[in-house]
Structure formats: C-alpha cells, structure tokens
XYZ file of C-alpha atoms in Angstrom:
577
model
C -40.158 43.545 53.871
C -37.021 45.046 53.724
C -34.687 45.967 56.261
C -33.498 49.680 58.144
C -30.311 48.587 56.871
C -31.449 47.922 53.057
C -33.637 50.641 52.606
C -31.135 53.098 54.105
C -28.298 52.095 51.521
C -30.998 52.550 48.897
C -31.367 55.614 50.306
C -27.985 56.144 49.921
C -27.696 55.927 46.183
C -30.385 57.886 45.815
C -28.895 60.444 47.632
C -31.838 61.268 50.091
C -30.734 59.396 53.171
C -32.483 62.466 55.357
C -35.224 60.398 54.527
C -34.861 57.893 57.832
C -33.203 60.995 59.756
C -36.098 60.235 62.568
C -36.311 56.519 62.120
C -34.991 55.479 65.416
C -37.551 57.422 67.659
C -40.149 56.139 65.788
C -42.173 53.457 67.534
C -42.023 49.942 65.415
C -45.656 49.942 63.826
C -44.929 53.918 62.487
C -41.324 52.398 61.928
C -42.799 49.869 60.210
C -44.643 51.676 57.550
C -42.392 54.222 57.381
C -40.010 51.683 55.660
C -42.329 49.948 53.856
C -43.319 53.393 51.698
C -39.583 53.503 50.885
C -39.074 49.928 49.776
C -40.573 50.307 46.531
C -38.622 53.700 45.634
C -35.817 52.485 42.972
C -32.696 54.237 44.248
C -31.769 55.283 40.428
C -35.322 56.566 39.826
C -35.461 58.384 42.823
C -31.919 60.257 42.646
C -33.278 60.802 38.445
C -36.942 62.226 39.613
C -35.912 64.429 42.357
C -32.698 65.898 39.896
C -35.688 66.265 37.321
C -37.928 68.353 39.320
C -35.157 70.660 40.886
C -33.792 71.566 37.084
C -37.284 71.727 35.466
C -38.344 73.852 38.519
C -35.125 76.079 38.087
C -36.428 76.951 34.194
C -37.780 80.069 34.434
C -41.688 79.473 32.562
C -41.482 80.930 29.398
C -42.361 80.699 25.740
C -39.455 79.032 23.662
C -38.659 81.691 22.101
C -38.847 79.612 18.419
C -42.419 78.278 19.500
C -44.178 80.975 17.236
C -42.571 79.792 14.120
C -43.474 76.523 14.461
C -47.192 76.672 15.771
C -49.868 75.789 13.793
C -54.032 75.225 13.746
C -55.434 72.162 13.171
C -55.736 71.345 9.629
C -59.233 71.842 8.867
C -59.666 68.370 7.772
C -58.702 66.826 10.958
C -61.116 69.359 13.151
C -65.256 68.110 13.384
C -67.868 70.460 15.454
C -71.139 69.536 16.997
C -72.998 72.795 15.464
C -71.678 73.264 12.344
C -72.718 70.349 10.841
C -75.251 69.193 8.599
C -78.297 67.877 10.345
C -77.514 64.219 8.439
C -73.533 64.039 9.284
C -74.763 64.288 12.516
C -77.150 61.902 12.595
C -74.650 59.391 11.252
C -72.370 60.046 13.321
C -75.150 59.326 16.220
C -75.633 56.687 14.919
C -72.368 54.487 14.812
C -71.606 55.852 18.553
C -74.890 54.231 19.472
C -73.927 51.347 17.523
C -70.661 50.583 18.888
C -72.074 51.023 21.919
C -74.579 48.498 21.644
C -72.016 46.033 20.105
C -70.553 46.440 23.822
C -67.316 48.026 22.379
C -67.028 51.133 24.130
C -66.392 51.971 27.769
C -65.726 55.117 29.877
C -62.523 55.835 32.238
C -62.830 58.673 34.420
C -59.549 60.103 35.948
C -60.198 60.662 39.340
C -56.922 60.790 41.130
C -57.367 64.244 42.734
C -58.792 65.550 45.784
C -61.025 68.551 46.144
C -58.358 71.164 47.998
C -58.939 73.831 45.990
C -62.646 73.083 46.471
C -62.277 73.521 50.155
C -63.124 69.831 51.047
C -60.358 66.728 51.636
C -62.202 64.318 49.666
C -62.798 63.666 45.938
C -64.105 65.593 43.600
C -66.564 63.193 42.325
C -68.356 63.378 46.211
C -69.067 67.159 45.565
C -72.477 68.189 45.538
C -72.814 71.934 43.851
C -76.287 72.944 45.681
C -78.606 71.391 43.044
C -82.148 70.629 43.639
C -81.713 67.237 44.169
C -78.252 67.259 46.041
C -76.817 64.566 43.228
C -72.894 64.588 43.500
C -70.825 64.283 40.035
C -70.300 60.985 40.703
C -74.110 60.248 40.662
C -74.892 62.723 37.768
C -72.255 60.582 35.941
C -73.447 57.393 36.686
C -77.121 57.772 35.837
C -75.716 59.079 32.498
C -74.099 55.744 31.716
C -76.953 54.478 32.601
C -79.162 56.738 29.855
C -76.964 55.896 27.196
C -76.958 52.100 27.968
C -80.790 52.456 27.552
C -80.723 54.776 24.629
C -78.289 52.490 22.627
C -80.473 49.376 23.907
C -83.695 50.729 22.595
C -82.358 51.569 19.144
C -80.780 47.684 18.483
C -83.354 45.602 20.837
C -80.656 44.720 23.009
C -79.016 44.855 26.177
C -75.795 46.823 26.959
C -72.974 47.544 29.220
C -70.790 50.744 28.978
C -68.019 49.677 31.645
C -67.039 52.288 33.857
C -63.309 52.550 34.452
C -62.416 54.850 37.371
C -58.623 55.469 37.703
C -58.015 57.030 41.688
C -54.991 57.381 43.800
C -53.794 56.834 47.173
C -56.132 59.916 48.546
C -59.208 59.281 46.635
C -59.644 55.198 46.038
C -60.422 54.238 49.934
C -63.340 57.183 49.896
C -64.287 56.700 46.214
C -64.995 52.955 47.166
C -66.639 53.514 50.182
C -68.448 56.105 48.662
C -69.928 53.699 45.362
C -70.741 50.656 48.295
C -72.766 53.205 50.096
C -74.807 54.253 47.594
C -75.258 50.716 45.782
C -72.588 51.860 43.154
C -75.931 54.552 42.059
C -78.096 51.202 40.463
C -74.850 50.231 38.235
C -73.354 46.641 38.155
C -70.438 46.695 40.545
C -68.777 44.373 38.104
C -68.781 46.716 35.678
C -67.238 49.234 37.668
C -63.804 49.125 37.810
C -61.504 51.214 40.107
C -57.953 51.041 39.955
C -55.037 53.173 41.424
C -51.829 55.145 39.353
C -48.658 55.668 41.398
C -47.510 58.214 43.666
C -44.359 60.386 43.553
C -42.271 62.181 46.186
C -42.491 65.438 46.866
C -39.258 67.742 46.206
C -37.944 70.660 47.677
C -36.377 73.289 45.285
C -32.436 71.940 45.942
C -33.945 68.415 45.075
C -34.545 66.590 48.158
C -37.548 64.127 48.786
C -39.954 66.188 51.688
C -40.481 64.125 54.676
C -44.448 64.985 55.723
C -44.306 63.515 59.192
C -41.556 61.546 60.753
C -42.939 58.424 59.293
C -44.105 59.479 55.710
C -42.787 60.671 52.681
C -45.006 63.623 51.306
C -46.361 62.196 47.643
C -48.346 62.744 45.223
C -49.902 61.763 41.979
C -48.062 61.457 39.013
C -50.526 63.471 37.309
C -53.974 62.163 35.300
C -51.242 61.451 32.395
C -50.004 58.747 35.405
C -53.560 56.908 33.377
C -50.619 54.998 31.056
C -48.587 53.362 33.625
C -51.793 52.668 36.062
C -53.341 51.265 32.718
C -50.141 48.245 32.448
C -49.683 47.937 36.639
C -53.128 47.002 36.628
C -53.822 45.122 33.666
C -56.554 47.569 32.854
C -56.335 46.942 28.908
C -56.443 43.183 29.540
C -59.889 43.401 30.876
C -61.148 45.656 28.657
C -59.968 43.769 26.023
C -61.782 40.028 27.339
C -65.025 42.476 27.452
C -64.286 43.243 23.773
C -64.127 46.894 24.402
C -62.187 48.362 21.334
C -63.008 52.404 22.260
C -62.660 54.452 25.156
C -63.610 57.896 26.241
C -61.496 59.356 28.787
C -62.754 62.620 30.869
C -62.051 64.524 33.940
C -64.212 63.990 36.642
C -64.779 67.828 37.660
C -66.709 68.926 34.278
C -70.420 69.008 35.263
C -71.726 68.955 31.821
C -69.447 65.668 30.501
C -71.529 63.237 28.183
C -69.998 60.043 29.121
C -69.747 57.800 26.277
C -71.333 60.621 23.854
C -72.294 58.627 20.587
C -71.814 61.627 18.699
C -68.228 62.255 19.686
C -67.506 58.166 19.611
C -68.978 58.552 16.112
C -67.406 60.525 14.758
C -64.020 59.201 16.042
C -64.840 55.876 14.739
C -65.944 57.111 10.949
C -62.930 59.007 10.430
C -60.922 56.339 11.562
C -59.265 57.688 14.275
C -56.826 56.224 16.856
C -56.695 59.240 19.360
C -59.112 62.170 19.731
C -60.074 65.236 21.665
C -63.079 67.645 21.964
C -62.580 71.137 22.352
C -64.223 74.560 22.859
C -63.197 77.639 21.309
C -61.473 79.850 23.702
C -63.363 82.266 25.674
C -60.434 84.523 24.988
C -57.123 85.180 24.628
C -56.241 85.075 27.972
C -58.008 82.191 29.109
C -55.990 80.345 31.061
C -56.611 76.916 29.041
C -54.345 74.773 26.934
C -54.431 75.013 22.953
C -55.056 71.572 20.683
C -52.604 72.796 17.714
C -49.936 71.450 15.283
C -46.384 71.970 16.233
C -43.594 70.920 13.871
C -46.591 69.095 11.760
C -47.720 67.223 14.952
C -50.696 67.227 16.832
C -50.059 68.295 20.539
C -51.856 70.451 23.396
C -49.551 73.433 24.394
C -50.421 75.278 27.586
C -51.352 78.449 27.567
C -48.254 79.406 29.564
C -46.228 78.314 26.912
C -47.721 80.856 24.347
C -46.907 84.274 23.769
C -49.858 86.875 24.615
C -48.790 88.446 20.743
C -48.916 84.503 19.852
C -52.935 83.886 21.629
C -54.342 87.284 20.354
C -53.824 86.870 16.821
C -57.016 86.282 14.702
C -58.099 83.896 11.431
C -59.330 85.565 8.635
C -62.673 84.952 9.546
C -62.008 87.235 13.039
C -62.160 84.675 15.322
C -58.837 83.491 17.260
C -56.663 81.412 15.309
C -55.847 79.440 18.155
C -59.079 78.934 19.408
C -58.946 75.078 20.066
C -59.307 74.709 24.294
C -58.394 71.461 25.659
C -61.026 70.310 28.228
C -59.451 67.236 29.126
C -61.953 65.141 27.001
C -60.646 62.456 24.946
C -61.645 59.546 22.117
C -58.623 56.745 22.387
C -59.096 53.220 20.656
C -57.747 50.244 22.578
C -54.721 49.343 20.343
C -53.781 53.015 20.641
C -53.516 52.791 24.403
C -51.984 49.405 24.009
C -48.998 51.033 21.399
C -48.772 53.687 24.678
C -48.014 51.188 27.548
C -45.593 49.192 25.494
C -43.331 51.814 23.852
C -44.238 55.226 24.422
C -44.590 55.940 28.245
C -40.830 56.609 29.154
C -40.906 59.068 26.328
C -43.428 61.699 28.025
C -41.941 64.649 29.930
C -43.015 65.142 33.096
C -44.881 68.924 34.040
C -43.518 70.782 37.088
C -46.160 72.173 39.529
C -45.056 74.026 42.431
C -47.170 73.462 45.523
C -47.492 74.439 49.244
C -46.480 70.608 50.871
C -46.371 70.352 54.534
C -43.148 68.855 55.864
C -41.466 68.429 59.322
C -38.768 70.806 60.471
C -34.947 69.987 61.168
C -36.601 69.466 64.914
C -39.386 67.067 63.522
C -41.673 69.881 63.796
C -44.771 69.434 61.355
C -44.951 73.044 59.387
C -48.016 73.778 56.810
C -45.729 76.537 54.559
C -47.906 79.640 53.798
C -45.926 79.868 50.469
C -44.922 77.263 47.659
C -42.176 75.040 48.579
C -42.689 71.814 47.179
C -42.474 70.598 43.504
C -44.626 67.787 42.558
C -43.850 66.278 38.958
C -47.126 65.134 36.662
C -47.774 63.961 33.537
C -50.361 64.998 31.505
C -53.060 62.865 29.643
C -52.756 64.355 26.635
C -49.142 64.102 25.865
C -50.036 61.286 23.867
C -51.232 63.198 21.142
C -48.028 63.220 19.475
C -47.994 59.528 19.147
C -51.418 59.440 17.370
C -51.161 57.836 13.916
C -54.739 59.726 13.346
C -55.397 62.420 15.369
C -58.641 64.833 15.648
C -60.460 67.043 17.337
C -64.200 67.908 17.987
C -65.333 71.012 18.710
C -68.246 71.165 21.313
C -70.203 74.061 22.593
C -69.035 75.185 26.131
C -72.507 75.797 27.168
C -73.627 71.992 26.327
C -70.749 70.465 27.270
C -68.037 72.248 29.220
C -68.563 74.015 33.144
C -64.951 72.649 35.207
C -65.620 72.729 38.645
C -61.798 73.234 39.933
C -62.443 76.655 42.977
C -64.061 77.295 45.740
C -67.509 79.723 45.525
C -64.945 82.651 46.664
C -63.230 82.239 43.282
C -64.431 84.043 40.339
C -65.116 81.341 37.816
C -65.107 77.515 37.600
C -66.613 77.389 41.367
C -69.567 75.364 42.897
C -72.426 78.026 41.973
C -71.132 78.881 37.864
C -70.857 74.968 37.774
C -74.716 74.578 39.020
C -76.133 77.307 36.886
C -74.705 75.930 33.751
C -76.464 72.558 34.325
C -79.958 74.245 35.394
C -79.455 76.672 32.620
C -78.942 73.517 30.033
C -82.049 72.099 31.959
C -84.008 75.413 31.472
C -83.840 75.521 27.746
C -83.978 71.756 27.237
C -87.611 72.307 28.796
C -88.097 75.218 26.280
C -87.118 73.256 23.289
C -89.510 69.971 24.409
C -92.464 72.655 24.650
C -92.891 73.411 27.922
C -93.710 76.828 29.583
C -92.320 78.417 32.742
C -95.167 80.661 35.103
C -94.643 82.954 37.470
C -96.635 82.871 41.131
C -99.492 84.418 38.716
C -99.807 82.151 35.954
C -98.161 84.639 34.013
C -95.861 82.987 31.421
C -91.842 83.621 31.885
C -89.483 85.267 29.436
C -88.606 82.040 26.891
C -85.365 82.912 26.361
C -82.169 81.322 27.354
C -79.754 82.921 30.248
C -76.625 84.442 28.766
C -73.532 82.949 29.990
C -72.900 83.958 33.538
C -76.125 85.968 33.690
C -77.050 84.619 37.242
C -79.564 81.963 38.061
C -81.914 80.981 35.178
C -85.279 82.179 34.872
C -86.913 79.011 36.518
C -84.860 76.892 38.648
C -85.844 72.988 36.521
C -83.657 70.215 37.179
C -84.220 67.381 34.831
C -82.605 63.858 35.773
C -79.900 62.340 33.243
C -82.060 58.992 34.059
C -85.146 60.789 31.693
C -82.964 62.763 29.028
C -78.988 62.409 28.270
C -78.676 65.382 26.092
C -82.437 66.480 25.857
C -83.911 64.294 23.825
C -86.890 61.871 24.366
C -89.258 61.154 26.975
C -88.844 65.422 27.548
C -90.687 66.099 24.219
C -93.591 62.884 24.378
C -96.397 64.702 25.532
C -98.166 65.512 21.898
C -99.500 68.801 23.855
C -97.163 71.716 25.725
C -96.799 71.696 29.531
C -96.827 74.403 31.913
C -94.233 73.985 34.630
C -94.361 76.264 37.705
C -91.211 77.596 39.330
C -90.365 78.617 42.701
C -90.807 76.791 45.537
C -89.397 73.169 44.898
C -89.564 72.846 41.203
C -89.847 70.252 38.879
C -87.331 67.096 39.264
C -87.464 64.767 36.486
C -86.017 61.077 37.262
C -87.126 57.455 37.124
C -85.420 56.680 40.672
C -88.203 55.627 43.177
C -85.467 53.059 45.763
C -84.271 56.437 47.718
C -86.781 58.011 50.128
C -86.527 61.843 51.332
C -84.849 63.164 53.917
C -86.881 64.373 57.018
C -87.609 67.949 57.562
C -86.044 68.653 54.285
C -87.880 70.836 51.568
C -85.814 69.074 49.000
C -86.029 65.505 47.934
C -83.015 62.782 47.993
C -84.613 61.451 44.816
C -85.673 63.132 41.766
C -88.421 61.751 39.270
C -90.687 62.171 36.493
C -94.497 60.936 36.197
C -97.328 61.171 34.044
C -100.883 61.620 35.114
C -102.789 59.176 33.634
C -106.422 59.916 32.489
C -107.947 58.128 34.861
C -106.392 59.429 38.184
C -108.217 62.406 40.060
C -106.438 64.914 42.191
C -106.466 63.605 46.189
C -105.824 59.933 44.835
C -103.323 58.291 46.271
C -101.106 55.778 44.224
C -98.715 52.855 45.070
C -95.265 52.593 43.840
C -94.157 49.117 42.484
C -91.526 48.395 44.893
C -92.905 47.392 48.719
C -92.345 49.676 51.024
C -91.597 52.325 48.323
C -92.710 56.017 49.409
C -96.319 57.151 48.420
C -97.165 59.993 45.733
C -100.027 61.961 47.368
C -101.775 64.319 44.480
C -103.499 67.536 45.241
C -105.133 70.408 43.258
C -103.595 73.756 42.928
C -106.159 76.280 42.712
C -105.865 79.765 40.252
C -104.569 78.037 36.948
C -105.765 77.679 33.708
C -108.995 75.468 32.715
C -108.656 72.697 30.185
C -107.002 69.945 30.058
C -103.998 71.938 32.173
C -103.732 70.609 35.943
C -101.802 72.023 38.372
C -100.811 69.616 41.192
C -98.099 69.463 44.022
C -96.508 65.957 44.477
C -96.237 65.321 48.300
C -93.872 62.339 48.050
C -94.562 60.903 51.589
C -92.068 57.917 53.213
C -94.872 56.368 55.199
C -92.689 54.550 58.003
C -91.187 57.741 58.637
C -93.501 60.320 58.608
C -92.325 62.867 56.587
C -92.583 64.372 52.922
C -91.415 66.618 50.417
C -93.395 69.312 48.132
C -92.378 69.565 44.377
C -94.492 71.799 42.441
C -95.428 70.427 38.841
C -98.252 70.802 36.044
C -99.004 68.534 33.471
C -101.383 68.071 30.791
C-alpha cells in the first residue's frame, strides 16, 4: 500500500489535498483504509472528473436550442412491435429466440448497481418485496423466470439449457446481493451460472469541484452509473467468460421493472433475424410529459435523448396518424450481441459523456462534523447504458406493450406512480387476465361469476387477487391453458398461487405461504385424502371439501399446506375440475 506521503502528493496534483485534512487524528486501522480508497484515484483523472462535474453542473439544463432541427423518429424499417404483427412473424421470431437459446448462446445481465433510497430501504432493489401474495422479491420473480425459459426452450429442442445470469452490482449492493443469493440457494439456479461482478465507483463533488469527504476516513462515492456496465464488463473479464460459454447474445435490463421477460425469445428473435448488433424495446409514451427518455434519430443516428433535453413544443407534436411522433420510451431494456460489446470495451468507452445528477451527499463539516444536507449539494457523474446506441452498426427497436412488459418500481408508496403498490397491481392484473385467457372463471363469496374483463390501467386492485408463479407460465402460455375443461377459481381469502416449488415450507402463524404452487387433482383422489410430497420431509397437502358450489365435475377444495415438524399451515382457496 501506499504511503501518507504518496497519496498526499497525488492528492496534490489532483488538486484535492482537503482530502487527508483529518488524517492525523485518525486512528491507524481508519487511517489505514482511509488511504487505501485514495490509492487507486489517478491524480490526472481525478483533477479531470471533479473539473467535469463542476462545468457540466454549471450548464443550466436545457434543450440545445438546434436539437429540434435535427430530431428524428425511427425509420419505420428499423422499429418491430409485439402487437402489431402478424400472428406468423411472431411466431418466427419465437422461434429463433428459443432456438438460440437452446444452442446455449444467449445470457441475461441485470444491472444492479443501485440501492433502494428512493424506495425507503438501504439495500438493493432486487431484495424488495412489493406485498404480493407470495412475498417473492424481484430477484426471485427474476430468477424463476430464467428458469421457465430454460425449460420452455428445453422442451421445444429435447435438450438441456443454461441462460447464464450476469448480475453487474457495486460497492453498496454486491456484499448484500451475495449474501442474499447464498441464503436463498441462489432461488434453485446453478451458482456457477450466476455471475456477479462489480463496476467502479466515483467521488462525489461539490458544486466548486472538490471531492466530498463522507466521514473523516471516506471519500463519499458513487456509481458511475448502469452505463459504468462497459468498463465493469473489461475490469472483470466479463466478455471472456461469456465468450468460453459460447454466449454470442445478451439481454441487458434494469432490475426494478416488475414485468421484465428475461431472455424474451421474442425480443432475442427478432434481434437476431434482422441482424442486429444493438437493440432496445420500447413503449409508446404515456404522454407528452412523461418524464421518460425518447429512442429517436439525431443527425441520422440512433440515440436515446432525455426527456429534459426536449422541448415541451418538441414532445407534443403528433404523426399523421394522431399519435405522438416521438412516442418511442426507453425502459432501459436492451438486445446487444457479444462482438458489439466487445467493439465497446476496446474503442468506444472513453468516447461516452458522462450525465450530471445532483444529489443530497452527506459530508463532514470544516470541524469534522458529519452533516446529512436537507438540500442538493453533491454532483455525482454517471453514464448511461444506452449511450452506446450511437455506435451500433444495426440498430432497432421493439415496441412492447407497457401493460405486459413495463411497471418501474423506482418510489416509495407515498409517491404517485412507479411505487411498491402500482408495481404489484400490474403483475396481479397481468396474472388476472392471463387466467381469463386460459379459461378460467373468477366467483364471488356466492358462486356468482366476476366481471371478465380486464382492470384499466391504474384502476385499483384487480377484480380477483390470482398470483400465478413464473415457474408454471413465463408470459401465459402453457400448463395455464391444459385443462381441456374451464376452471372456476375463487377469490378472497388466500387465493390461488400457481408454482412448482415444494423445498420452502410456510411461515408460522402466517395466512400467506413462503411458497407458491400449482397441482392437479387427479381422478382418483377424494377430498380429506392426504398426499405425500416427493421430497422427505417435504410439507403435506391436506384436501378438504368446500360446501355451496356447483355439482359436476367442479370441486371446490382449500389446500391446507401443513409443515408437519412444525405445526403450522396455510389456507389457499382453489377449485379445479
């Protein structure tokens, strides 16, 4: 390690000697470490980032005021959609995402680098759990949805295989992301195939350009920002791996968007038949005010302008068809081959600009008091993933529906949008009408059917409150739609979990279970029989008739899913054919 007297003529170069202003009351282990955060910092990269942020953050925000004349849509040659497509285009392109897939050339990388402030909570994201039936965090929706389309892909070409799992963190999030994935057995994945790796940190500034000193002993720093992905990618010889699994395509997401398909065949697809080296899906704008970025052509090339950066005369104006003509939202969802990320690393990296953000970043007074500022007074300097576009040799874009495929979970509940209860209610209500379209029927306490249709956006809870496990249906297809005859599905109470997870056992006195799953009742079992799960020393499922239904071949039954050692149980209230 380097020496006080080393690090404080680096220091000096740099211009941020204040830096070690407390260094000699600090005891030597704080000393210590204290020193060892600054030895890394290149003295001309530091003076050149800290210049940077106090100049950017000096430009008032504003549209350039020649932006308009250059903006452009998308081509529509280079723009797909989910919707409006033939049925048989999007088969096909189904079909080659599932292919690739089961070739073992696609993997996933989840950027993952933030922490949940705005959430309310000081740990990641991915640990969040919204309030859904089951209690399953992002992280574990996300991983049992690699795990569906590993089995999906599998069943179609008789084979087994892997979607690798890529997790990019940073200093906050990789120590409780770890911990997190050991804890819970890395959710039934193969640890080797998950891969967690850490981008680089960057001081904080103050608004004349100096570095912030948190405490006496630490520099306050931050992420360089999920576009950070391109230098974390070379540090950590992230492409080298991929490349000895033979991965050639990777989809990169955020990790706060609820609805994400991870590894979505149609969207790798489609990438892969046009022949594309870079791509991102989109929604169309809610309106013109939504605070999103736009996926546009500036000067000819493909880019992602933020919304900040557009005038409001710019955003409101409409295509001939009525709709906004720059409609294109970025939701931080992108298609990026190998090679392309390769051609990144090597040559383009030190050409993207970094973003200003200005934060509130607790610091020590002239006294070494610690302060937590009511009011911004920190920059912190990102990069964003998507300032690659520009490089793409072959860019598009792929225009999803926002109500299949796009609820950000970024506030807290007090927050008027993108909070923990709009995020759950757009995954039940997906649930809700994925039941509807597979048959099924929703009663009320009567056995009076429920209203059939979908929730509006925003509308509130849905109708019935049905949770259905990524493990059983990816997208809403399959094992949801087997039974040749409808079922009747009873809400209220604890409704219906669908899931093929028996290994985690309920939680005592709860009226919710840990696990969710799915079961058929097979011809020969009567109500009050009790059956054995596989596994030893599995939990019990304990069924029992529900009086006041309908006759037939209809049974009504509630699931007591008992942990014998433990003594206790959980209702779920189900009927099946």
């Amino acid at each position: 390690m380097a020496s006080e007297l080393d690090v404080r003529a680096r220091l000096q170069r740099a211009g941020q000697e204040h830096l070690l202003r407390f260094c000699a009351e600090l005891a030597p282990g704080p000393r210590a470490a204290l020193l060892a955060q600054l030895e890394p910092l290149e003295p001309e990269a530091l003076r050149e980032h800290c210049r940077r942020a106090a100049a950017a953050c000096a430009r008032p925000p504003a549209p350039a005021p020649d932006l308009a004349a250059r903006l452009r849509p998308l081509p529509p040659e280079r723009v797909g959609s989910a919707s409006g497509v033939a049925p048989q285009t999007r088969r096909l392109w189904e079909e080659e995402g599932f292919h690739q897939i089961a070739l073992n050339k696609v993997a996933v990388l989840l950027l993952a680098g933030g922490q949940g402030t705005r959430l309310g909570v000081t740990y990641p994201k991915g640990m969040y759990q919204v309030g859904l039936p089951s209690q399953k965090t992002l992280y574990q929706l996300q991983a049992e949805r690699i795990r569906r389309v590993e089995q999906l892909a599998g069943e179609r070409y008789g084979t087994r295989c892997t979607v690798p799992w890529y997790i990019m963190t940073s200093e906050f999030t990789l120590g409780p992301t770890a911990k997190f994935f050991k804890e819970h057995d890395f959710f039934h994945l193969d640890p080797n195939n998950v891969v967690m790796f850490e981008q680089r940190m960057l001081p904080a500034v103050t608004f004349d350009g100096r570095a912030i000193l948190e405490r006496k002993d630490k520099v306050a720093m931050a992420p360089d920002g999920n576009g950070g992905l391109y230098c974390a990618l070379a540090d950590h010889q992230v492409l080298e791996d991929m490349e000895r699994r033979g991965v050639e395509f990777v989809h990169v997401y955020c990790v706060d968007n609820i609805l994400v398909r991870l590894a979505d065949p149609v969207f790798i697809g489609f990438c892969v038949l046009r022949g594309a080296d870079c791509g991102a899906k989109v929604v169309e704008k809610a309106s013109p005010e939504e605070p999103v970025g736009v996926v546009c052509q500036v000067d000819g090339v493909p880019q992602v302008v933020e919304y900040s950066e557009i005038s409001p005369q710019t955003a409101r104006l409409r295509a001939p068809g009525g709709g906004l003509l720059y409609n294109a939202g970025n939701i931080c969802n992108h298609f990026f081959t190998r090679d392309f990320l390769q051609m990144v690393t090597r040559e383009f990296e030190p050409l993207l600009k970094p973003h200003v953000a200005v934060k509130k970043v607790p610091y020590v007074d002239e006294e070494g008091n610690p302060v937590k500022p009511l009011e911004p007074n920190g920059i912190k300097m990102e990069k964003f993933v998507f300032d690659v576009l520009p490089f793409a040799k072959n860019f598009v874009a792929f225009q999803v529906l926002r109500g299949e495929e796009f609820s950000p979970l970024k506030n807290a509940d007090s927050a008027e949008r993108d909070n923990p209860s709009t995020a759950r209610r757009a995954l039940l209500a997906q649930h809700h009408q994925w039941a509807l379209q597979a048959g099924a029927h929703f009663l009320d306490a009567h056995g009076a059917r429920l209203p059939e249709q979908p929730s509006p956006p925003g509308s509130g809870e849905p109708p019935a409150i049905c949770e259905i496990s990524p493990l059983v249906s990816y997208s809403g297809e399959a094992d949801l739609a087997s039974h040749p005859e409808p079922r009747d599905w009873i809400p209220g109470h604890h409704d219906l979990l669908v899931s093929r997870d028996w290994r985690c056992t309920c939680k005592a006195g709860s009226s919710s279970p840990r696990s969710s799953w799915t079961w058929t009742w097979p011809g020969h079992c009567r109500p009050d029989s009790l059956l054995d799960l596989p596994a030893p020393g599995s939990p019990r499922l304990r069924t029992q008739p529900r009086p006041g239904l309908q006759g037939g071949k209809q049974a009504a039954l509630s699931f007591w899913l008992q942990n014998m050692d433990h003594r206790s149980s959980t209702l779920l209230q189900y009927v099946d054919d």
